Amino acid sequence: MIKILVIHGPNLDLLGSREQKLYGHLTLPEINTQIRKMAQKTKVGVEIFQSNDEGKLVSKIGKAKGKYQGLLINPAAYTHTSVALRDAILSAGIPTVEVHLSNIYCREEFRRHSFISDIALGQVVGFGPDSYLLGLEGLVNYLKREGSGP
Amino acid sequence: MIKILVIHGPNLDLLGSREQKLYGHLTLPEINTQIRKMAQKTKVGVEIFQSNDEGKLVSKIGKAKGKYQGLLINPAAYTHTSVALRDAILSAGIPTVEVHLSNIYCREEFRRHSFISDIALGQVVGFGPDSYLLGLEGLVNYLKREGSGP
Amino acid sequence: MIKILVIHGPNLDLLGSREQKLYGHLTLPEINTQIRKMAQKTKVGVEIFQSNDEGKLVSKIGKAKGKYQGLLINPAAYTHTSVALRDAILSAGIPTVEVHLSNIYCREEFRRHSFISDIALGQVVGFGPDSYLLGLEGLVNYLKREGSGP
Amino acid sequence: MIKILVIHGPNLDLLGSREQKLYGHLTLPEINTQIRKMAQKTKVGVEIFQSNDEGKLVSKIGKAKGKYQGLLINPAAYTHTSVALRDAILSAGIPTVEVHLSNIYCREEFRRHSFISDIALGQVVGFGPDSYLLGLEGLVNYLKREGSGP
Amino acid sequence: MIKILVIHGPNLDLLGSREQKLYGHLTLPEINTQIRKMAQKTKVGVEIFQSNDEGKLVSKIGKAKGKYQGLLINPAAYTHTSVALRDAILSAGIPTVEVHLSNIYCREEFRRHSFISDIALGQVVGFGPDSYLLGLEGLVNYLKREGSGP
Amino acid sequence: MIKILVIHGPNLDLLGSREQKLYGHLTLPEINTQIRKMAQKTKVGVEIFQSNDEGKLVSKIGKAKGKYQGLLINPAAYTHTSVALRDAILSAGIPTVEVHLSNIYCREEFRRHSFISDIALGQVVGFGPDSYLLGLEGLVNYLKREGSGP
Amino acid sequence: MIKILVIHGPNLDLLGSREQKLYGHLTLPEINTQIRKMAQKTKVGVEIFQSNDEGKLVSKIGKAKGKYQGLLINPAAYTHTSVALRDAILSAGIPTVEVHLSNIYCREEFRRHSFISDIALGQVVGFGPDSYLLGLEGLVNYLKREGSGP
Amino acid sequence: MIKILVIHGPNLDLLGSREQKLYGHLTLPEINTQIRKMAQKTKVGVEIFQSNDEGKLVSKIGKAKGKYQGLLINPAAYTHTSVALRDAILSAGIPTVEVHLSNIYCREEFRRHSFISDIALGQVVGFGPDSYLLGLEGLVNYLKREGSGP
Amino acid sequence: MIKILVIHGPNLDLLGSREQKLYGHLTLPEINTQIRKMAQKTKVGVEIFQSNDEGKLVSKIGKAKGKYQGLLINPAAYTHTSVALRDAILSAGIPTVEVHLSNIYCREEFRRHSFISDIALGQVVGFGPDSYLLGLEGLVNYLKREGSGP
Amino acid sequence: MIKILVIHGPNLDLLGSREQKLYGHLTLPEINTQIRKMAQKTKVGVEIFQSNDEGKLVSKIGKAKGKYQGLLINPAAYTHTSVALRDAILSAGIPTVEVHLSNIYCREEFRRHSFISDIALGQVVGFGPDSYLLGLEGLVNYLKREGSGP
Amino acid sequence: MIKILVIHGPNLDLLGSREQKLYGHLTLPEINTQIRKMAQKTKVGVEIFQSNDEGKLVSKIGKAKGKYQGLLINPAAYTHTSVALRDAILSAGIPTVEVHLSNIYCREEFRRHSFISDIALGQVVGFGPDSYLLGLEGLVNYLKREGSGP
Amino acid sequence: MIKILVIHGPNLDLLGSREQKLYGHLTLPEINTQIRKMAQKTKVGVEIFQSNDEGKLVSKIGKAKGKYQGLLINPAAYTHTSVALRDAILSAGIPTVEVHLSNIYCREEFRRHSFISDIALGQVVGFGPDSYLLGLEGLVNYLKREGSGP
């Protein structure tokens, strides 16, 4: 069975209380429940991991090779600043989909640049929690169609 | 019933023969068939329109107000150069989802800038024809949840 | 009698319904009526032309030489992107006044650059429909004072 | 009765002798006479003030609040360098029209940037002394239509 | 027999009357006659197409694949602004030579950038109508030497 | 009683031994003693936290909402690189004062940019350990005057 | 006794009436009263000077050497444009603290650059009138600790 | 007899006490004495004027036309910020030599740009008070050789 | 005996499996063995430390002062983003050599900038694991020649 | 008889062995033979000169005035770096055609800028050795049509 | 036996007398002696060449193909300005190591860019004469390991 | 006796015939005669050297140390491109004056940057051949006043 690693970046543990107008009122556990349901529906396994710590995210992704066939990641603030995360994804060498809850293109200028997008398979932006679900769907479709190797 | 306007920008009429490595081997009619199936599945109406002509695209979108509740657009090359398209979307004032077949972020530098993304609801990039289907799904979910006004 | 070509660029056919807060509630026919009245008052002829199509605008202006003594143009979105329009105006070689309904200097950064302004006689910006009337007045005064050749 | 403050920036006292090709052969008193006639015609009062001194201009405008309903300003060289003038206009908080005799967009690159234009109601550029008259007309029309408060 | 598609971009229909100092006094039909003579001399077929309309140019080039073995194009103003034209040429996938009548490198700064040059076989600039003839010669030599596939 | 969270960023644990010329000879515990005295004097509670770890700082601040009424932060090196810290402060949504021991404006160019300053209430820079005391004083005054909500 | 020169830059004479939301409702005389009280409390002398005139400010500061031991300055709009003020402060050669009422880092981009900050001892920004008091306190502490020479 | 206007910009009244390492220990009156001696030696008249006030400098230069045949100016800090001074010199329309005491090219980056140098006859930089004398000599030689008109 | 701290940055724990074409097939323990051999040969002590965590690297280096006489560091991805690492090295104040396995100058543009190189003694780039050995050799030679203090 | 100076810049002596994929397999003597044949065909004289030395190229071109009526130059690497070559061509003052073997627009970014192109009559790029022949043909046509003076 | 070409760029003939603080007190012959010793130790042949002349360096390197298996180069000032040197190295097509005596990253901004580094095997910077020895060692190790072809 | 090395850069051998409008009609030997007269008058020795060759200029200046007390240089085109010349002057370590015949600040943008000006004592620009004489006078005065060491 295809296994997907789902990564939530920094500050996403605060969802539901954090700036609801921008990020919605669902909490992270509620979003994770939706992700797991979608995984069941598309018959793939998921492991979900959140950390505020760049190093822990890097370590987690670095060990993904061989254990997971795909990576679904919301790198949050590290999208714009972390070359280490980029290198970890390059090391893992598995198809990666980048998602964002809010539309990063209508916010501060510095949010328009991503260190991840040019090494990702695809990007889903601005649909709130649906971004995860659409991204997962797209990733799973891709893996089923192409096989699960990079 | 919710009605969605689907817009294909310039050169997309050539899909299937055009640079298959980058854009895939499906033709535009084949993609449109998939879009219509998804529309039926999610119980919305779609009208599909392709043009190589910036002016015709502008006119089509400009008249969308009141006739459609949402806009799904692959602006193709005009993504990066057309303020007129942006203004047409602003005039229409309906929720808009921008999609791209290829991952525009791993191509030429000038493809990283979009005149549409900051006024769109969301963006789906890099999944090939699936970009349309995921984008449509996200747009319809949004319209059903929020109601169909902007 | 002096004849002036009046050009309305893309999306201006939507005036009155389009973003009224920014562009006002007058429709294009209503503005055209005001322009024609001002023309009568200043005793010049006007021909008015609107298109969403860059190519049609280029063709119209390209043929202006010898038929019109002046050009009053609101290039709208093409202000910021069309070298072809600039070249058409250079080809026509007649005194040109650029007008804008809204104050383009307090909007998005990309609206601060115009491909027309440095080859125009003058520019009137931000007065709503009055921009056309003031621009026409200025152009006619100029033509009467200088004669109508470039 | 509506009262308008008319401000002439640095070096405009030299008009008529200064670079006639660029600025025309009318002297400042001759232009002022035209402005006063236009004021009479449109039934508003004007006070006219010229200074080469950034501080004096700032002081004059700073005291405009409550005494004048509109500001017509040719900031000349200070257009491009004076944040203090911008702040004075923001403090006055009255509708402001920026005018320039010459077409600043076909001169040195640094003249393309204005510290005033994005806080002004509108801008009239390139018509020689007519820039003042058209700008005044536009400002008065605006004040009569909107009432005279900002 | 090798067949070449010759494309003239916007405003080139005005040649002969348009800014003669910059573009020369030959009309477009006169240039086309020279192109046809050169084609006869080098024993290739040519089809010649002019439009002011970006969309029409895109459509024409998009259909070139399989019908023509080479493309000779003077994109005129669209050189600097049209990603759609670039994409059409990429779709056509046939050897392309870019020509310009005037020396675009000694004019406005924005004319130094071409969206075509890096995907073209070669570029001929500044020889007036001879640019077409030299470009055609170079293209035909290339096709004869390399065979006519991309 | 108002409670303030005081955050010391990376390398500040080395104060007193680290580049004394730039940062002074006081150790962090000595500075903390001064901060606590000032807190007593102004009758507010303080909790003080230092970490070299971006993730730990993000987690600490993320949980501040509801527990503290204000944030006094010396983000040190993370000032210039951490969007995650910015997002944590935005999530906390409490009035924030940014302080720096040294004058960051007379050092390397990259120290002139702060990801925090535009979302902070205010900034105190260059007074050595006094920066903390003055910042705390300003923050407390603000909270007492405005009430302690953001 | 230590004597401090306090300088208020352009438009600060309008405080209280000028954009109260941004600058608060205290008038300049009221702020000066607070400054004088703080001076008494910390046992230093102050002389306070306001001008809208760059030249007068330059002259005042240029003569400060030997008469004052410190300079507290809110350069207002001249912060961003005046090299002359910078040179005057360099000439005076006395410890200088730069203060701003509003948070200049969350306003227009051009307000992020200061010609003063890299030659100042420190900077206090965003606390309203408290910026003066905190800045004065920091300056006096510095002078008492270091002695009053630069 | 040729008459030269000599202008000293802001802060130059402080010479001799101001940063002697950079500007030398001569006072302005001592430099003026040297200038007058050189004038006598080369048999030209000089009038010397210093002000810290941009407006006064502008007014002085604006009236130079017809009274002086040449302008020798050390614009000091206004070199880098004053378009008004540039415009005044353009208005005066007389040959102008720009001088600087210190080598402005080995100081802060912003001192490398001059609003005067491209409209001046020549520039003398870095020789201390000799810059004035060499600049005057060069200007007088020019005027004698070319005649004294612009 | 001279003691050297050897630091491996993020993702280097994956060497041998990670992108072998770019980084080679040696694992980190194998490289460490080579480093220890070289240390023995040059008669210095080494301590080796790897972490994916910016904060842990900062803490480790921050405590280096007095314990180690030199630092050999491959900052990997943090090279390009970590001011905190730079500050830690500045705090440690010991001679530092920066090494990279791959040639960072022929990869993505953002890898050309290092926050470490201008505060390092020297840099060795592109020799694979030999970069460490050459860097260590250079550092030890330096320390033996200069003595081991900074 | 018209005489043309043909200049080959640095490294062109290595043609045939140097990066054949980019520059072709013809040697410089073989290309020179083709140039001489074309010269005979068009009845002009040619002198051909190659040097790796910027100074020798400058000297050769500097003496061209009066001896040659046209210059055909492949400046190779000096295209992008040599102002001296530009100045030599300006001094020579004869019509100049710039040619390049490879398409410099699809290589490194720095090859997109030429110090020659804006002072040349025209440019031929990307046709391999044919670039010389087409450039020579264009230059000779120009000289015969315009006469041989600049 | 492997043969290495060692190139010293401009001004390196002055070593020992030239800015000793930056470049050390060893003369070039003394450094060459060290290089030859290292060559003997690693059993390779070296030829050493110094020139101040870009053209001579280009010619020397251009002829390296087939005669040498590796290139060790200190391009000195030409590092930052010579595309011709880059092209010569590309033509030679042999593994190249770039070395610098001083740390070019802590000097003027323009020294941070190298036209050589992205086409080199590796770079050694900042170790004084040791840079040559370490670079040679690295190059020889590489050639022995990979064989001596490019 | 003080000895000065006078250096003329590339293309200056063509003076008198080269672009007379820009550089005047005097030949280089005529200018050299004037320089020698001025040297006699100020009682210093001069050696004059011209070359088009960057390498020869570098070698000449590199050997200046100890033989000459000052350097007067017109680097011509190498002003803007030669780091090698800069390094040679730094190596020579003698007071240097940079002169230019034309006003480089009103020509092409790239002529505004000099690699020499920030390491020179002073600069004289725009006086034609007088630039040499004024520069020599300034240099000699400096050497006599300061002594002849740097």
XYZ file of N, CA, C and O in Angstrom, chain A residues 38 41 97 102-103 105-107 112-115 117-127 130 133-135 137-139 141-142 145, chain B residues 38 41 97 102-103 105-107 112-115 117-127 130 133-135 137-139 141-142 145:
264
model
N -9.753 11.100 3.933
C -9.413 11.111 2.513
C -8.441 9.979 2.191
O -8.534 9.343 1.131
N -10.366 6.866 1.988
C -11.151 6.857 0.761
C -10.288 6.494 -0.456
O -10.716 5.768 -1.351
N 4.195 17.269 -2.749
C 3.193 18.292 -3.048
C 3.195 19.317 -1.932
O 3.163 18.971 -0.755
N -3.730 29.558 3.271
C -4.110 30.890 2.786
C -3.515 31.113 1.394
O -2.624 30.383 0.965
N -3.991 32.123 0.706
C -3.427 32.486 -0.589
C -2.172 33.317 -0.342
O -2.246 34.529 -0.120
N -0.115 34.500 -2.187
C 0.196 35.499 -3.208
C -0.494 36.837 -2.975
O -0.227 37.800 -3.683
N -1.451 36.886 -2.032
C -2.051 38.211 -1.748
C -1.671 38.690 -0.358
O -2.400 39.469 0.239
N -0.523 38.261 0.129
C -0.047 38.721 1.427
C 1.288 39.472 1.259
O 1.509 40.063 0.208
N 5.767 35.475 -1.486
C 5.653 35.020 -2.887
C 6.788 34.090 -3.275
O 6.736 33.449 -4.310
N 7.852 34.041 -2.516
C 8.950 33.156 -2.877
C 8.941 31.882 -2.031
O 8.850 31.939 -0.820
N 9.062 30.757 -2.706
C 9.105 29.468 -2.006
C 10.385 28.733 -2.374
O 10.750 28.651 -3.543
N 11.072 28.215 -1.349
C 12.261 27.396 -1.617
C 11.864 25.956 -1.988
O 12.725 25.130 -2.244
N 8.790 25.177 -4.061
C 7.905 24.982 -5.209
C 8.596 24.445 -6.459
O 8.029 23.639 -7.182
N 9.837 24.859 -6.710
C 10.459 24.390 -7.962
C 10.983 22.959 -7.875
O 11.407 22.406 -8.888
N 10.977 22.358 -6.702
C 11.376 20.941 -6.618
C 10.174 20.055 -6.287
O 10.323 18.847 -6.088
N 8.993 20.671 -6.202
C 7.790 19.899 -5.918
C 7.167 19.406 -7.218
O 7.431 19.947 -8.302
N 6.331 18.386 -7.080
C 5.506 17.933 -8.195
C 4.463 18.986 -8.529
O 4.250 19.344 -9.685
N 3.815 19.499 -7.481
C 2.766 20.486 -7.691
C 2.498 21.258 -6.424
O 3.090 20.985 -5.370
N 1.605 22.219 -6.526
C 1.327 23.144 -5.439
C -0.172 23.414 -5.402
O -0.788 23.633 -6.454
N -0.761 23.407 -4.188
C -2.170 23.788 -4.021
C -2.224 24.884 -2.956
O -1.773 24.679 -1.828
N -2.832 26.010 -3.304
C -2.742 27.205 -2.473
C -4.093 27.881 -2.310
O -4.792 28.079 -3.308
N -4.486 28.202 -1.090
C -5.590 29.133 -0.877
C -6.958 28.547 -0.594
O -7.916 29.305 -0.422
N -7.069 27.220 -0.509
C -8.386 26.620 -0.313
C -8.675 26.289 1.149
O -9.585 25.511 1.439
N -9.111 22.482 2.638
C -9.235 21.758 1.375
C -7.912 21.663 0.615
O -7.731 20.758 -0.195
N -6.540 18.363 1.248
C -7.284 17.256 0.651
C -7.070 17.192 -0.857
O -6.852 16.123 -1.434
N -7.092 18.352 -1.506
C -6.858 18.407 -2.942
C -5.434 17.984 -3.266
O -5.176 17.266 -4.234
N -4.498 18.446 -2.452
C -3.093 18.097 -2.668
C -2.875 16.600 -2.498
O -2.144 15.975 -3.291
N -5.114 14.221 -2.869
C -5.769 13.577 -4.005
C -4.865 13.617 -5.249
O -4.666 12.618 -5.920
N -4.315 14.816 -5.512
C -3.442 14.962 -6.673
C -2.196 14.091 -6.544
O -1.740 13.484 -7.527
N -1.638 14.037 -5.353
C -0.422 13.246 -5.125
C -0.699 11.761 -5.312
O 0.060 11.037 -5.972
N -3.213 10.330 -6.968
C -3.462 10.071 -8.402
C -2.149 9.927 -9.157
O -1.981 9.042 -9.990
N -1.234 10.839 -8.879
C 0.065 10.814 -9.558
C 0.806 9.516 -9.275
O 1.335 8.858 -10.173
N -0.729 6.564 -10.985
C -0.538 6.608 -12.428
C 0.921 6.323 -12.803
O 1.208 5.560 -13.706
N -16.445 15.603 -14.096
C -16.307 16.099 -12.722
C -17.468 17.045 -12.383
O -17.988 17.039 -11.265
N -20.442 15.031 -11.648
C -20.269 14.378 -10.356
C -20.549 15.349 -9.199
O -21.162 14.976 -8.199
N -10.398 30.437 -9.599
C -9.303 29.524 -9.304
C -8.387 29.459 -10.518
O -8.852 29.281 -11.644
N 1.619 22.457 -16.037
C 3.007 22.187 -15.658
C 3.344 22.948 -14.382
O 2.617 23.840 -13.971
N 4.438 22.592 -13.753
C 4.911 23.318 -12.572
C 5.638 24.566 -13.045
O 6.821 24.508 -13.392
N 6.882 26.859 -11.552
C 7.970 27.329 -10.684
C 9.304 26.667 -10.989
O 10.321 27.040 -10.429
N 9.319 25.623 -11.835
C 10.636 25.041 -12.185
C 10.956 25.291 -13.653
O 11.705 24.534 -14.259
N 10.418 26.369 -14.204
C 10.714 26.720 -15.594
C 11.407 28.091 -15.640
O 12.106 28.451 -14.700
N 7.481 32.675 -12.958
C 7.183 32.683 -11.509
C 6.225 33.800 -11.131
O 5.711 33.835 -10.030
N 6.041 34.785 -11.991
C 5.138 35.881 -11.651
C 3.794 35.717 -12.346
O 3.732 35.493 -13.544
N 2.723 35.873 -11.568
C 1.377 35.786 -12.125
C 0.608 37.064 -11.821
O 0.622 37.542 -10.689
N -0.050 37.607 -12.846
C -0.909 38.786 -12.634
C -2.272 38.376 -12.069
O -3.112 39.221 -11.810
N -2.665 35.506 -9.609
C -2.688 34.742 -8.359
C -3.141 35.546 -7.141
O -3.835 35.015 -6.285
N -2.770 36.821 -7.054
C -3.145 37.549 -5.833
C -4.614 37.990 -5.817
O -5.088 38.486 -4.803
N -5.309 37.836 -6.919
C -6.751 38.161 -6.899
C -7.598 36.891 -7.003
O -8.820 36.964 -7.091
N -6.938 35.737 -7.034
C -7.665 34.475 -7.108
C -7.975 33.969 -5.703
O -7.346 34.377 -4.721
N -8.956 33.082 -5.653
C -9.244 32.367 -4.417
C -8.103 31.413 -4.100
O -7.601 31.341 -2.983
N -7.669 30.677 -5.105
C -6.606 29.712 -4.906
C -5.966 29.336 -6.219
O -6.376 29.788 -7.293
N -4.926 28.510 -6.114
C -4.111 28.153 -7.267
C -3.759 26.665 -7.185
O -3.392 26.173 -6.112
N -3.883 25.952 -8.320
C -3.445 24.557 -8.380
C -2.468 24.425 -9.544
O -2.813 24.752 -10.684
N -1.259 23.910 -9.262
C -0.170 23.965 -10.216
C 0.559 22.636 -10.306
O 0.911 22.062 -9.276
N 0.761 22.129 -11.514
C 1.731 21.059 -11.702
C 1.190 19.645 -11.794
O 1.975 18.712 -11.945
N -0.140 19.455 -11.727
C -0.679 18.101 -11.718
C -1.130 17.640 -13.110
O -1.887 16.671 -13.224
N -5.047 16.873 -14.122
C -5.634 16.854 -12.777
C -5.723 18.241 -12.157
O -6.547 18.477 -11.271
N -9.148 19.401 -12.559
C -10.149 18.673 -11.765
C -10.062 19.053 -10.292
O -11.080 19.291 -9.633
N -8.828 19.140 -9.779
C -8.647 19.529 -8.377
C -9.116 20.961 -8.169
O -9.747 21.296 -7.161
N -8.790 21.829 -9.129
C -9.197 23.225 -9.012
C -10.713 23.365 -9.041
O -11.292 24.140 -8.270
N -12.890 21.083 -8.201
C -13.380 20.525 -6.935
C -13.253 21.562 -5.810
O -14.186 21.799 -5.058
N -12.082 22.186 -5.726
C -11.865 23.184 -4.682
C -12.814 24.371 -4.834
O -13.342 24.901 -3.853
N -13.021 24.798 -6.065
C -13.891 25.946 -6.332
C -15.336 25.616 -5.963
O -16.022 26.404 -5.298
N -16.442 23.241 -3.917
C -16.541 23.141 -2.448
C -16.683 24.516 -1.821
O -17.489 24.743 -0.928
N -15.859 25.440 -2.283
C -15.886 26.797 -1.743
C -17.246 27.448 -1.965
O -17.839 28.028 -1.053
N -19.941 25.974 0.190
C -19.753 26.327 1.599
C -20.087 27.805 1.845
O -20.777 28.157 2.782
